[in-house]
mmCIF file of C-alpha atoms in Angstrom:
data_model
loop_
_atom_site.group_PDB
_atom_site.id
_atom_site.type_symbol
_atom_site.label_atom_id
_atom_site.label_comp_id
_atom_site.label_asym_id
_atom_site.label_seq_id
_atom_site.Cartn_x
_atom_site.Cartn_y
_atom_site.Cartn_z
ATOM 1 C CA MET A 1 109.494 37.497 84.838
ATOM 2 C CA ALA A 2 112.598 37.841 87.060
ATOM 3 C CA TYR A 3 112.806 36.059 90.381
ATOM 4 C CA ARG A 4 115.027 36.426 93.392
ATOM 5 C CA GLU A 5 116.756 33.294 94.632
ATOM 6 C CA VAL A 6 116.220 32.426 98.277
ATOM 7 C CA GLY A 7 119.810 32.082 99.482
ATOM 8 C CA MET A 8 121.350 30.741 102.653
ATOM 9 C CA MET A 9 121.506 34.210 104.244
ATOM 10 C CA ASP A 10 117.754 34.682 103.591
ATOM 11 C CA ILE A 11 117.070 31.363 105.318
ATOM 12 C CA ASP A 12 119.417 32.337 108.158
ATOM 13 C CA GLN A 13 117.614 35.639 108.777
ATOM 14 C CA VAL A 14 114.127 34.087 108.596
ATOM 15 C CA MET A 15 115.075 31.363 111.070
ATOM 16 C CA ARG A 16 116.718 33.823 113.481
ATOM 17 C CA ARG A 17 113.715 36.132 113.492
ATOM 18 C CA TRP A 18 111.179 33.304 113.743
ATOM 19 C CA LEU A 19 113.072 31.569 116.570
ATOM 20 C CA GLY A 20 113.288 34.983 118.257
ATOM 21 C CA GLY A 21 109.481 35.203 118.342
ATOM 22 C CA GLU A 22 108.713 37.472 115.369
ATOM 23 C CA ARG A 23 105.437 36.976 113.505
ATOM 24 C CA ILE A 24 105.367 36.061 109.818
ATOM 25 C CA ARG A 25 104.318 39.546 108.702
ATOM 26 C CA ALA A 26 107.195 41.165 110.625
ATOM 27 C CA VAL A 27 109.705 38.648 109.248
ATOM 28 C CA ALA A 28 108.548 39.289 105.684
ATOM 29 C CA ARG A 29 108.719 43.049 106.129
ATOM 30 C CA SER A 30 112.241 42.906 107.612
ATOM 31 C CA THR A 31 113.724 40.507 105.051
ATOM 32 C CA GLY A 32 111.915 41.664 101.895
ATOM 33 C CA LEU A 33 110.608 38.134 101.273
ATOM 34 C CA ASP A 34 107.029 37.254 100.361
ATOM 35 C CA ARG A 35 104.942 36.020 103.296
ATOM 36 C CA ASN A 36 104.218 32.740 101.528
ATOM 37 C CA THR A 37 107.957 32.171 101.154
ATOM 38 C CA VAL A 38 108.460 32.934 104.853
ATOM 39 C CA ARG A 39 105.685 30.470 105.747
ATOM 40 C CA ARG A 40 107.314 27.841 103.547
ATOM 41 C CA LEU A 41 110.723 28.309 105.191
ATOM 42 C CA ILE A 42 109.159 28.169 108.673
ATOM 43 C CA ARG A 43 107.337 24.969 107.701
ATOM 44 C CA PHE A 44 110.630 23.427 106.580
ATOM 45 C CA GLY A 45 112.171 24.521 109.892
ATOM 46 C CA GLN A 46 109.325 22.909 111.852
ATOM 47 C CA GLU A 47 109.747 19.703 109.870
ATOM 48 C CA ALA A 48 113.426 19.818 110.837
ATOM 49 C CA GLY A 49 112.380 19.890 114.500
ATOM 50 C CA LEU A 50 112.687 23.625 115.236
ATOM 51 C CA LYS A 51 110.261 25.741 117.225
ATOM 52 C CA PRO A 52 110.237 29.357 118.550
ATOM 53 C CA GLY A 53 112.509 29.790 121.536
ATOM 54 C CA ASP A 54 114.918 26.998 120.549
ATOM 55 C CA ALA A 55 118.670 27.547 120.479
ATOM 56 C CA TRP A 56 120.217 28.516 117.167
ATOM 57 C CA PRO A 57 120.344 25.372 114.918
ATOM 58 C CA ASN A 58 123.576 23.945 113.574
ATOM 59 C CA GLU A 59 124.614 24.386 109.953
ATOM 60 C CA ALA A 60 123.404 20.904 109.026
ATOM 61 C CA LYS A 61 119.791 21.851 109.754
ATOM 62 C CA LEU A 62 120.127 25.071 107.747
ATOM 63 C CA GLN A 63 121.564 23.075 104.849
ATOM 64 C CA ALA A 64 118.598 20.695 105.107
ATOM 65 C CA ILE A 65 116.175 23.625 104.889
ATOM 66 C CA GLN A 66 118.131 25.115 101.969
ATOM 67 C CA SER A 67 117.987 21.805 100.088
ATOM 68 C CA ARG A 68 114.174 21.824 100.412
ATOM 69 C CA VAL A 69 113.910 25.282 98.852
ATOM 70 C CA GLY A 70 115.320 24.278 95.463
ATOM 71 C CA ARG A 71 115.214 26.733 92.602
ATOM 72 C CA PRO A 72 114.043 30.320 93.190
ATOM 73 C CA GLY A 73 110.311 30.470 93.618
ATOM 74 C CA GLY A 74 107.885 33.339 93.866
ATOM 75 C CA VAL A 75 109.940 36.118 95.433
ATOM 76 C CA ARG A 76 109.898 38.823 92.823
ATOM 77 C CA GLU A 77 112.529 41.459 92.237
ATOM 78 C CA GLN A 78 111.411 44.971 92.962
ATOM 79 C CA GLY A 79 112.067 46.537 89.556
ATOM 80 C CA PRO A 80 109.050 45.359 87.485
ATOM 81 C CA VAL A 81 106.764 45.232 90.544
ATOM 82 C CA GLU A 82 107.426 48.827 91.495
ATOM 83 C CA GLN A 83 106.955 49.920 87.870
ATOM 84 C CA ALA A 84 103.581 48.185 87.806
ATOM 85 C CA LEU A 85 102.574 49.886 91.056
ATOM 86 C CA LEU A 86 103.743 53.278 89.767
ATOM 87 C CA SER A 87 101.333 52.933 86.862
ATOM 88 C CA ARG A 88 98.514 52.664 89.462
ATOM 89 C CA GLN A 89 99.887 55.305 91.838
ATOM 90 C CA SER A 90 97.100 57.871 91.331
ATOM 91 C CA GLN A 91 94.426 55.200 91.846
ATOM 92 C CA ILE A 92 96.123 53.917 95.006
ATOM 93 C CA GLN A 93 96.341 57.474 96.369
ATOM 94 C CA THR A 94 92.654 58.010 95.635
ATOM 95 C CA TRP A 95 91.691 54.837 97.455
ATOM 96 C CA LEU A 96 93.831 55.743 100.465
ATOM 97 C CA LYS A 97 93.170 59.490 100.785
ATOM 98 C CA GLU A 98 89.762 60.203 99.251
ATOM 99 C CA ASP A 99 87.996 56.882 99.723
ATOM 100 C CA ARG A 100 89.847 56.283 103.025
ATOM 101 C CA LEU A 101 90.286 52.569 102.357
ATOM 102 C CA ILE A 102 92.644 50.540 104.499
ATOM 103 C CA LEU A 103 95.711 49.174 102.734
ATOM 104 C CA THR A 104 94.583 45.552 102.951
ATOM 105 C CA LYS A 105 91.450 46.536 100.988
ATOM 106 C CA VAL A 106 93.625 48.300 98.389
ATOM 107 C CA HIS A 107 95.695 45.117 98.143
ATOM 108 C CA GLU A 108 92.498 43.143 97.495
ATOM 109 C CA LEU A 109 91.236 45.601 94.844
ATOM 110 C CA LEU A 110 94.561 45.514 92.993
ATOM 111 C CA GLY A 111 94.357 41.730 92.953
ATOM 112 C CA ARG A 112 90.873 41.894 91.428
ATOM 113 C CA GLU A 113 92.269 44.093 88.667
ATOM 114 C CA GLY A 114 95.001 41.585 87.895
ATOM 115 C CA LEU A 115 97.917 43.221 89.745
ATOM 116 C CA THR A 116 99.013 40.669 92.325
ATOM 117 C CA VAL A 117 101.908 41.836 94.504
ATOM 118 C CA PRO A 118 103.165 40.800 97.961
ATOM 119 C CA TYR A 119 101.516 42.870 100.668
ATOM 120 C CA PRO A 120 104.856 43.956 102.260
ATOM 121 C CA THR A 121 105.912 45.360 98.877
ATOM 122 C CA LEU A 122 102.630 47.279 98.548
ATOM 123 C CA HIS A 123 103.041 48.549 102.123
ATOM 124 C CA ARG A 124 106.544 49.864 101.407
ATOM 125 C CA PHE A 125 105.413 51.343 98.086
ATOM 126 C CA ALA A 126 102.530 53.169 99.770
ATOM 127 C CA ARG A 127 104.852 54.613 102.419
ATOM 128 C CA LYS A 128 107.383 55.660 99.784
ATOM 129 C CA HIS A 129 105.119 57.104 97.073
ATOM 130 C CA CYS A 130 101.696 57.732 98.630
ATOM 131 C CA ASP A 131 102.514 59.217 102.075
ATOM 132 C CA PHE A 132 100.826 56.234 103.676
ATOM 133 C CA GLY A 133 101.231 56.218 107.452
ATOM 134 C CA LYS A 134 102.613 59.756 107.475
ATOM 135 C CA THR A 135 101.901 61.659 110.670
ATOM 136 C CA VAL A 136 101.979 65.366 111.261
ATOM 137 C CA GLY A 137 104.866 66.516 113.435
ATOM 138 C CA THR A 138 107.448 64.326 115.070
ATOM 139 C CA VAL A 139 106.509 60.737 115.736
ATOM 140 C CA GLY A 140 107.423 58.919 118.903
ATOM 141 C CA GLY A 141 111.002 57.981 119.552
ATOM 142 C CA ILE A 142 112.449 54.614 120.416
ATOM 143 C CA GLU A 143 110.648 52.897 123.245
ATOM 144 C CA GLY A 144 110.806 49.342 124.429
ATOM 145 C CA ALA A 145 111.889 46.903 127.093
ATOM 146 C CA PRO A 146 115.416 47.016 128.549
ATOM 147 C CA GLY A 147 117.962 45.559 126.109
ATOM 148 C CA GLU A 148 115.383 45.244 123.361
ATOM 149 C CA PHE A 149 116.900 47.498 120.713
ATOM 150 C CA ALA A 150 118.995 50.501 119.737
ATOM 151 C CA LYS A 151 119.289 52.895 116.795
ATOM 152 C CA VAL A 152 122.450 53.889 114.960
ATOM 153 C CA ASP A 153 123.290 56.653 112.503
ATOM 154 C CA PHE A 154 126.134 58.788 111.197
ATOM 155 C CA GLY A 155 126.064 62.553 111.662
ATOM 156 C CA GLN A 156 128.473 65.186 110.385
ATOM 157 C CA LEU A 157 130.212 66.933 113.285
ATOM 158 C CA GLY A 158 132.434 69.436 111.475
ATOM 159 C CA LEU A 159 136.056 69.982 110.399
ATOM 160 C CA LEU A 160 138.999 68.567 112.353
ATOM 161 C CA GLN A 161 142.648 69.495 111.837
ATOM 162 C CA GLU A 162 144.958 66.942 113.413
ATOM 163 C CA LEU A 163 148.219 68.000 115.021
ATOM 164 C CA GLY A 164 150.946 68.070 112.350
ATOM 165 C CA SER A 165 148.468 67.996 109.478
ATOM 166 C CA GLY A 166 148.219 70.847 107.019
ATOM 167 C CA ARG A 167 144.596 70.357 106.133
ATOM 168 C CA ARG A 168 141.239 70.069 107.837
ATOM 169 C CA ARG A 169 139.084 67.004 107.279
ATOM 170 C CA VAL A 170 135.371 66.424 107.721
ATOM 171 C CA VAL A 171 134.735 64.214 110.731
ATOM 172 C CA HIS A 172 131.527 62.225 111.203
ATOM 173 C CA GLY A 173 130.177 60.688 114.363
ATOM 174 C CA PHE A 174 128.901 57.097 114.507
ATOM 175 C CA MET A 175 126.172 57.186 117.134
ATOM 176 C CA MET A 176 124.349 54.336 118.850
ATOM 177 C CA VAL A 177 121.502 55.087 121.275
ATOM 178 C CA LEU A 178 119.936 52.393 123.459
ATOM 179 C CA GLY A 179 116.150 52.445 123.242
ATOM 180 C CA TYR A 180 115.331 52.070 126.928
ATOM 181 C CA SER A 181 117.965 53.884 128.964
ATOM 182 C CA ARG A 182 118.841 56.403 126.173
ATOM 183 C CA LEU A 183 122.540 55.933 126.929
ATOM 184 C CA SER A 184 124.499 56.857 123.793
ATOM 185 C CA CYS A 185 127.922 56.053 122.362
ATOM 186 C CA VAL A 186 129.772 58.269 119.870
ATOM 187 C CA ILE A 187 132.696 57.121 117.678
ATOM 188 C CA PRO A 188 134.286 59.836 115.465
ATOM 189 C CA VAL A 189 135.520 58.662 112.028
ATOM 190 C CA PHE A 190 136.761 60.043 108.736
ATOM 191 C CA ARG A 191 135.368 57.192 106.591
ATOM 192 C CA GLN A 192 132.143 55.208 106.371
ATOM 193 C CA ASP A 193 133.201 52.038 104.526
ATOM 194 C CA LEU A 194 132.091 48.608 105.732
ATOM 195 C CA ILE A 195 135.277 47.818 107.688
ATOM 196 C CA THR A 196 135.014 51.158 109.514
ATOM 197 C CA VAL A 197 131.306 50.631 110.228
ATOM 198 C CA ILE A 198 131.888 47.169 111.709
ATOM 199 C CA ASP A 199 134.747 48.565 113.805
ATOM 200 C CA CYS A 200 132.396 51.283 115.092
ATOM 201 C CA PHE A 201 129.808 48.653 116.024
ATOM 202 C CA GLU A 202 132.494 46.683 117.867
ATOM 203 C CA ARG A 203 133.691 49.715 119.833
ATOM 204 C CA ALA A 204 130.132 50.762 120.693
ATOM 205 C CA LEU A 205 129.113 47.273 121.880
ATOM 206 C CA GLU A 206 132.317 47.058 123.938
ATOM 207 C CA PHE A 207 131.369 50.417 125.484
ATOM 208 C CA PHE A 208 127.947 49.040 126.499
ATOM 209 C CA GLY A 209 129.351 45.641 127.485
ATOM 210 C CA GLY A 210 126.873 43.747 125.303
ATOM 211 C CA SER A 211 124.475 43.966 122.394
ATOM 212 C CA PRO A 212 120.739 44.748 122.251
ATOM 213 C CA ARG A 213 118.585 42.157 120.538
ATOM 214 C CA ARG A 214 117.687 44.448 117.627
ATOM 215 C CA ILE A 215 119.516 47.385 116.037
ATOM 216 C CA VAL A 216 117.776 49.816 113.675
ATOM 217 C CA ILE A 217 120.255 51.099 111.084
ATOM 218 C CA ASP A 218 119.659 54.408 109.362
ATOM 219 C CA GLY A 219 120.701 54.312 105.712
ATOM 220 C CA MET A 220 124.304 53.130 106.022
ATOM 221 C CA LYS A 221 125.191 52.328 102.428
ATOM 222 C CA ALA A 222 128.169 50.255 103.522
ATOM 223 C CA CYS A 223 125.784 47.802 105.234
ATOM 224 C CA LEU A 224 123.149 47.632 102.512
ATOM 225 C CA ASP A 225 123.243 46.094 99.064
ATOM 226 C CA LYS A 226 119.903 47.792 98.435
ATOM 227 C CA ALA A 227 118.642 50.726 100.512
ATOM 228 C CA ASP A 228 115.318 51.088 98.698
ATOM 229 C CA PRO A 229 112.413 51.461 101.167
ATOM 230 C CA CYS A 230 110.396 48.789 99.353
ATOM 231 C CA THR A 231 113.011 46.025 99.379
ATOM 232 C CA PRO A 232 115.912 46.855 101.724
ATOM 233 C CA ARG A 233 118.619 44.212 101.733
ATOM 234 C CA PHE A 234 121.710 44.030 103.948
ATOM 235 C CA ASN A 235 124.936 42.796 102.411
ATOM 236 C CA ARG A 236 126.192 39.369 103.277
ATOM 237 C CA THR A 237 129.236 40.462 105.279
ATOM 238 C CA PHE A 238 127.200 42.693 107.594
ATOM 239 C CA LEU A 239 124.612 39.952 108.122
ATOM 240 C CA GLU A 240 127.455 37.623 109.126
ATOM 241 C CA TYR A 241 128.605 40.232 111.634
ATOM 242 C CA ALA A 242 125.067 40.633 113.027
ATOM 243 C CA ASN A 243 124.834 36.857 113.427
ATOM 244 C CA TYR A 244 128.238 36.763 115.148
ATOM 245 C CA ARG A 245 127.101 39.319 117.731
ATOM 246 C CA GLY A 246 123.560 37.907 117.950
ATOM 247 C CA PHE A 247 121.469 40.985 117.076
ATOM 248 C CA LEU A 248 118.843 41.405 114.367
ATOM 249 C CA PRO A 249 119.497 44.326 111.972
ATOM 250 C CA ASP A 250 116.531 46.389 110.760
ATOM 251 C CA PRO A 251 116.796 49.168 108.134
ATOM 252 C CA ALA A 252 115.170 52.534 108.819
ATOM 253 C CA ARG A 253 113.414 54.349 105.974
ATOM 254 C CA PRO A 254 115.909 56.586 104.166
ATOM 255 C CA ARG A 255 115.309 60.341 104.059
ATOM 256 C CA HIS A 256 112.615 60.216 106.789
ATOM 257 C CA PRO A 257 114.209 61.901 109.827
ATOM 258 C CA LYS A 258 110.846 62.288 111.591
ATOM 259 C CA ASP A 259 110.657 58.507 111.863
ATOM 260 C CA LYS A 260 113.687 58.536 114.170
ATOM 261 C CA PRO A 261 113.735 61.761 116.187
ATOM 262 C CA VAL A 262 115.840 60.373 119.040
ATOM 263 C CA ILE A 263 118.862 59.549 116.884
ATOM 264 C CA GLU A 264 118.417 62.769 114.853
ATOM 265 C CA ASN A 265 118.311 64.818 118.054
ATOM 266 C CA THR A 266 121.407 62.981 119.287
ATOM 267 C CA VAL A 267 123.363 64.110 116.208
ATOM 268 C CA ARG A 268 122.556 67.748 116.928
ATOM 269 C CA PHE A 269 123.190 67.319 120.671
ATOM 270 C CA VAL A 270 126.638 65.765 120.114
ATOM 271 C CA ARG A 271 127.616 68.442 117.598
ATOM 272 C CA GLU A 272 126.608 71.321 119.874
ATOM 273 C CA ARG A 273 127.614 69.957 123.274
ATOM 274 C CA PHE A 274 130.682 67.840 122.539
ATOM 275 C CA PHE A 275 132.365 68.972 119.293
ATOM 276 C CA LYS A 276 131.896 72.709 118.912
ATOM 277 C CA GLY A 277 134.322 74.940 120.766
ATOM 278 C CA GLU A 278 136.714 72.064 121.587
ATOM 279 C CA THR A 279 140.281 71.423 120.392
ATOM 280 C CA PHE A 280 141.501 67.883 119.724
ATOM 281 C CA ILE A 281 145.012 66.582 119.061
ATOM 282 C CA ASP A 282 143.886 63.992 116.506
ATOM 283 C CA LEU A 283 141.067 61.537 115.780
ATOM 284 C CA ASP A 284 142.260 59.091 118.456
ATOM 285 C CA ASP A 285 142.222 61.838 121.088
ATOM 286 C CA MET A 286 138.732 62.838 119.983
ATOM 287 C CA ALA A 287 137.516 59.217 120.144
ATOM 288 C CA ARG A 288 138.917 58.739 123.667
ATOM 289 C CA ARG A 289 137.325 61.950 124.940
ATOM 290 C CA ALA A 290 134.021 61.112 123.212
ATOM 291 C CA LEU A 291 133.592 57.915 125.257
ATOM 292 C CA ILE A 292 134.345 59.794 128.481
ATOM 293 C CA TRP A 293 131.831 62.493 127.501
ATOM 294 C CA CYS A 294 129.168 59.898 126.666
ATOM 295 C CA ARG A 295 129.365 58.327 130.116
ATOM 296 C CA ASP A 296 130.251 61.234 132.421
ATOM 297 C CA THR A 297 128.465 64.162 130.761
ATOM 298 C CA ALA A 298 125.711 63.055 128.371
ATOM 299 C CA GLY A 299 125.075 59.890 130.367
ATOM 300 C CA ARG A 300 124.679 61.690 133.705
ATOM 301 C CA ARG A 301 122.316 64.439 132.621
ATOM 302 C CA THR A 302 118.592 64.169 133.245
ATOM 303 C CA HIS A 303 117.179 63.120 129.883
ATOM 304 C CA GLY A 304 114.649 65.580 128.492
ATOM 305 C CA THR A 305 112.121 62.897 127.517
ATOM 306 C CA THR A 306 112.463 60.152 130.098
ATOM 307 C CA ARG A 307 113.360 62.566 132.958
ATOM 308 C CA ARG A 308 115.808 59.938 134.193
ATOM 309 C CA VAL A 309 119.609 59.676 134.221
ATOM 310 C CA PRO A 310 120.689 57.361 131.333
ATOM 311 C CA VAL A 311 123.735 55.824 133.065
ATOM 312 C CA GLU A 312 121.754 55.008 136.212
ATOM 313 C CA VAL A 313 118.932 53.398 134.218
ATOM 314 C CA PHE A 314 121.448 51.481 132.108
ATOM 315 C CA GLU A 315 123.398 50.119 135.060
ATOM 316 C CA SER A 316 120.363 49.162 137.124
ATOM 317 C CA GLU A 317 117.895 47.895 134.508
ATOM 318 C CA GLU A 318 119.392 47.389 131.046
ATOM 319 C CA LYS A 319 123.022 46.254 131.162
ATOM 320 C CA ALA A 320 122.314 42.789 132.551
ATOM 321 C CA LEU A 321 119.806 42.086 129.754
ATOM 322 C CA LEU A 322 122.182 42.773 126.858
ATOM 323 C CA ILE A 323 123.517 39.863 124.794
ATOM 324 C CA PRO A 324 127.020 39.021 126.134
ATOM 325 C CA LEU A 325 129.876 39.583 123.699
ATOM 326 C CA GLN A 326 131.865 36.622 122.420
ATOM 327 C CA SER A 327 135.601 36.744 122.987
ATOM 328 C CA GLY A 328 137.529 38.060 120.029
ATOM 329 C CA ARG A 329 136.595 40.616 117.429
ATOM 330 C CA PHE A 330 134.792 39.744 114.224
ATOM 331 C CA ASP A 331 137.036 39.096 111.200
ATOM 332 C CA PRO A 332 135.173 40.781 108.279
ATOM 333 C CA PRO A 333 135.202 38.504 105.219
ATOM 334 C CA ARG A 334 135.110 39.555 101.596
ATOM 335 C CA TRP A 335 132.557 37.811 99.337
ATOM 336 C CA THR A 336 133.435 37.547 95.637
ATOM 337 C CA ASP A 337 131.923 35.858 92.585
ATOM 338 C CA CYS A 338 134.546 34.032 90.480
ATOM 339 C CA LYS A 339 134.754 31.680 87.517
ATOM 340 C CA ILE A 340 136.739 28.444 87.521
ATOM 341 C CA HIS A 341 139.732 28.621 85.145
ATOM 342 C CA PRO A 342 140.580 25.744 82.757
ATOM 343 C CA ASP A 343 143.468 24.786 85.094
ATOM 344 C CA HIS A 344 140.933 24.092 87.912
ATOM 345 C CA HIS A 345 141.878 27.242 89.858
ATOM 346 C CA ILE A 346 140.234 30.511 90.799
ATOM 347 C CA ARG A 347 141.981 33.838 91.391
ATOM 348 C CA ILE A 348 141.336 35.929 94.499
ATOM 349 C CA GLU A 349 143.315 39.150 95.050
ATOM 350 C CA GLY A 350 146.232 37.914 92.945
ATOM 351 C CA ALA A 351 146.464 34.428 94.521
ATOM 352 C CA LEU A 352 145.358 31.117 92.974
ATOM 353 C CA TYR A 353 143.309 28.388 94.701
ATOM 354 C CA SER A 354 142.428 24.971 93.304
ATOM 355 C CA VAL A 355 138.879 23.690 92.874
ATOM 356 C CA PRO A 356 137.830 20.003 92.539
ATOM 357 C CA SER A 357 137.730 18.949 88.879
ATOM 358 C CA ARG A 358 134.139 17.707 89.080
ATOM 359 C CA TRP A 359 133.160 21.349 88.692
ATOM 360 C CA GLN A 360 133.605 22.364 85.066
ATOM 361 C CA ALA A 361 135.737 25.275 83.898
ATOM 362 C CA GLY A 362 133.624 28.406 83.540
ATOM 363 C CA SER A 363 131.331 27.498 86.440
ATOM 364 C CA GLN A 364 130.424 30.386 88.737
ATOM 365 C CA VAL A 365 131.451 30.084 92.402
ATOM 366 C CA GLN A 366 131.017 32.287 95.460
ATOM 367 C CA VAL A 367 134.159 32.835 97.512
ATOM 368 C CA ARG A 368 134.405 33.915 101.146
ATOM 369 C CA ALA A 369 137.876 35.187 102.044
ATOM 370 C CA ASP A 370 138.924 36.359 105.509
ATOM 371 C CA ARG A 371 142.368 36.835 107.062
ATOM 372 C CA SER A 372 143.108 33.125 107.449
ATOM 373 C CA LEU A 373 140.839 31.051 105.170
ATOM 374 C CA VAL A 374 139.348 31.027 101.694
ATOM 375 C CA ARG A 375 136.071 29.087 101.392
ATOM 376 C CA ILE A 376 134.603 28.270 97.972
ATOM 377 C CA TYR A 377 130.855 27.665 97.522
ATOM 378 C CA ILE A 378 128.545 26.644 94.693
ATOM 379 C CA HIS A 379 124.816 27.207 95.375
ATOM 380 C CA ALA A 380 125.501 27.524 99.127
ATOM 381 C CA GLU A 381 127.422 24.200 99.178
ATOM 382 C CA LEU A 382 130.970 24.412 100.536
ATOM 383 C CA ILE A 383 133.191 22.624 98.002
ATOM 384 C CA LYS A 384 136.721 23.634 99.056
ATOM 385 C CA THR A 385 138.642 25.365 101.856
ATOM 386 C CA HIS A 386 142.185 26.774 101.570
ATOM 387 C CA GLU A 387 144.535 28.695 103.814
ATOM 388 C CA ARG A 388 144.801 32.342 102.733
ATOM 389 C CA LYS A 389 147.782 33.070 100.478
ATOM 390 C CA ALA A 390 149.569 36.330 99.668
ATOM 391 C CA ARG A 391 149.404 37.959 96.240
ATOM 392 C CA GLY A 392 151.399 35.957 93.677
ATOM 393 C CA GLN A 393 151.200 32.695 95.646
ATOM 394 C CA ARG A 394 149.022 29.656 95.027
ATOM 395 C CA SER A 395 147.350 26.932 97.056
ATOM 396 C CA THR A 396 146.981 23.745 95.000
ATOM 397 C CA ASP A 397 145.564 20.448 96.203
ATOM 398 C CA TYR A 398 146.652 17.920 93.541
ATOM 399 C CA ASN A 399 143.755 15.676 94.576
ATOM 400 C CA ASP A 400 141.539 18.279 92.929
ATOM 401 C CA TYR A 401 142.885 17.297 89.493
ATOM 402 C CA PRO A 402 141.261 14.526 87.401
ATOM 403 C CA ASP A 403 142.331 10.957 88.135
ATOM 404 C CA GLY A 404 145.889 10.270 87.022
ATOM 405 C CA LYS A 405 146.861 13.894 86.500
ATOM 406 C CA GLY A 406 147.522 14.842 90.105
ATOM 407 C CA ALA A 407 150.612 12.629 90.389
ATOM 408 C CA ILE A 408 152.045 14.052 87.151
ATOM 409 C CA CYS A 409 151.540 17.619 88.387
ATOM 410 C CA ASP A 410 153.064 16.702 91.749
ATOM 411 C CA ALA A 411 156.138 15.131 90.092
ATOM 412 C CA LEU A 412 156.551 18.142 87.813
ATOM 413 C CA ALA A 413 156.403 20.523 90.776
ATOM 414 C CA ILE A 414 159.073 18.459 92.654
ATOM 415 C CA SER A 415 161.315 18.378 89.577
ATOM 416 C CA MET A 416 161.053 22.129 89.095
ATOM 417 C CA ALA A 417 161.824 22.764 92.771
ATOM 418 C CA PHE A 418 164.913 20.447 92.594
ATOM 419 C CA SER A 419 166.165 22.162 89.440
ATOM 420 C CA PHE A 420 165.802 25.565 91.081
ATOM 421 C CA ARG A 421 167.807 24.451 94.154
ATOM 422 C CA THR A 422 170.555 23.004 91.883
ATOM 423 C CA LEU A 423 170.907 26.253 89.943
ATOM 424 C CA THR A 424 171.122 28.341 93.105
#
């Protein structure tokens, strides 16, 4: 039986959602963790002195919670669980559609038959494979309190030929719509990689002057390590960005446009009202004009659903309730798994960094590299920090070598440097 390790980012997300007032069931559904695991993490947080509504704890408290977790417990990987549920799919559909049983009863009956699965996993499976919760027609859009949440998506706008270019390129629009005021922001892009996505988030949040507390993200592969409806999982870099800006990311169900009519309607509205029939110099010109259009045209129309003017509602009721932006843009890190070489170094993008000798050669480490620093972790423990080096360079701390060998290496390096200066 395969198990999923509860890592530091899992603990981070559970604590953020619990401190933000979410219930255990909602936390489990958002993070893909079993409810018993969520309860256990919350209990560890309470024992560390945390309670809902507190300020975000320091890293020491998170490390204390992580140390209590130990080895991976009962959070199962989706693969074998989903296969087991697929073998009972027809029976589950019969219980839901013909017998009209509620899903909690189905969960109980499966347990009696020896198939014990976490309820959130069964819930996602039923929505994915059994049309559970499906409604006829378009479901309601995004509603909520001012500053509560927004939805984001990419939509294809069409072909753009930049001035001086001999070819036309497909341009997509990154769109963020606030749930209360319905004010939208559009950022045109050619790519959808993680760096571009984070840049789009930054530009959109700067446009609004703050961040909503929750952002629903529609199937952006760059943000997700796993986009499966049963166990969605955001990648570590994007979760770091969400933590930096203070919002909680939630994945929307892929390939279910009726779940999110507001953002789907926005894609069509932007394509028809902003892009078609216009001529743009280049992508930068299009991006500049898109922000003006969002505020002065789309933002000042009477919205078809709310019957209110988005900009006026935003300025009077929503803007003040957004999370203020920290100074400085987020520096997206790159996470990499590496092995320690016999010379007590690891290699990241062509540069070498030393690791303390107490960690044996061949040990697996996780490395976080941003523009200025390289941080090396083993099982969520930070074991070494280096300044970032260019390709072909190395950062060696001779104290990382075994006792007695650091001085020899240091003397050898000085001798080689002196010999090089003499020759030149």
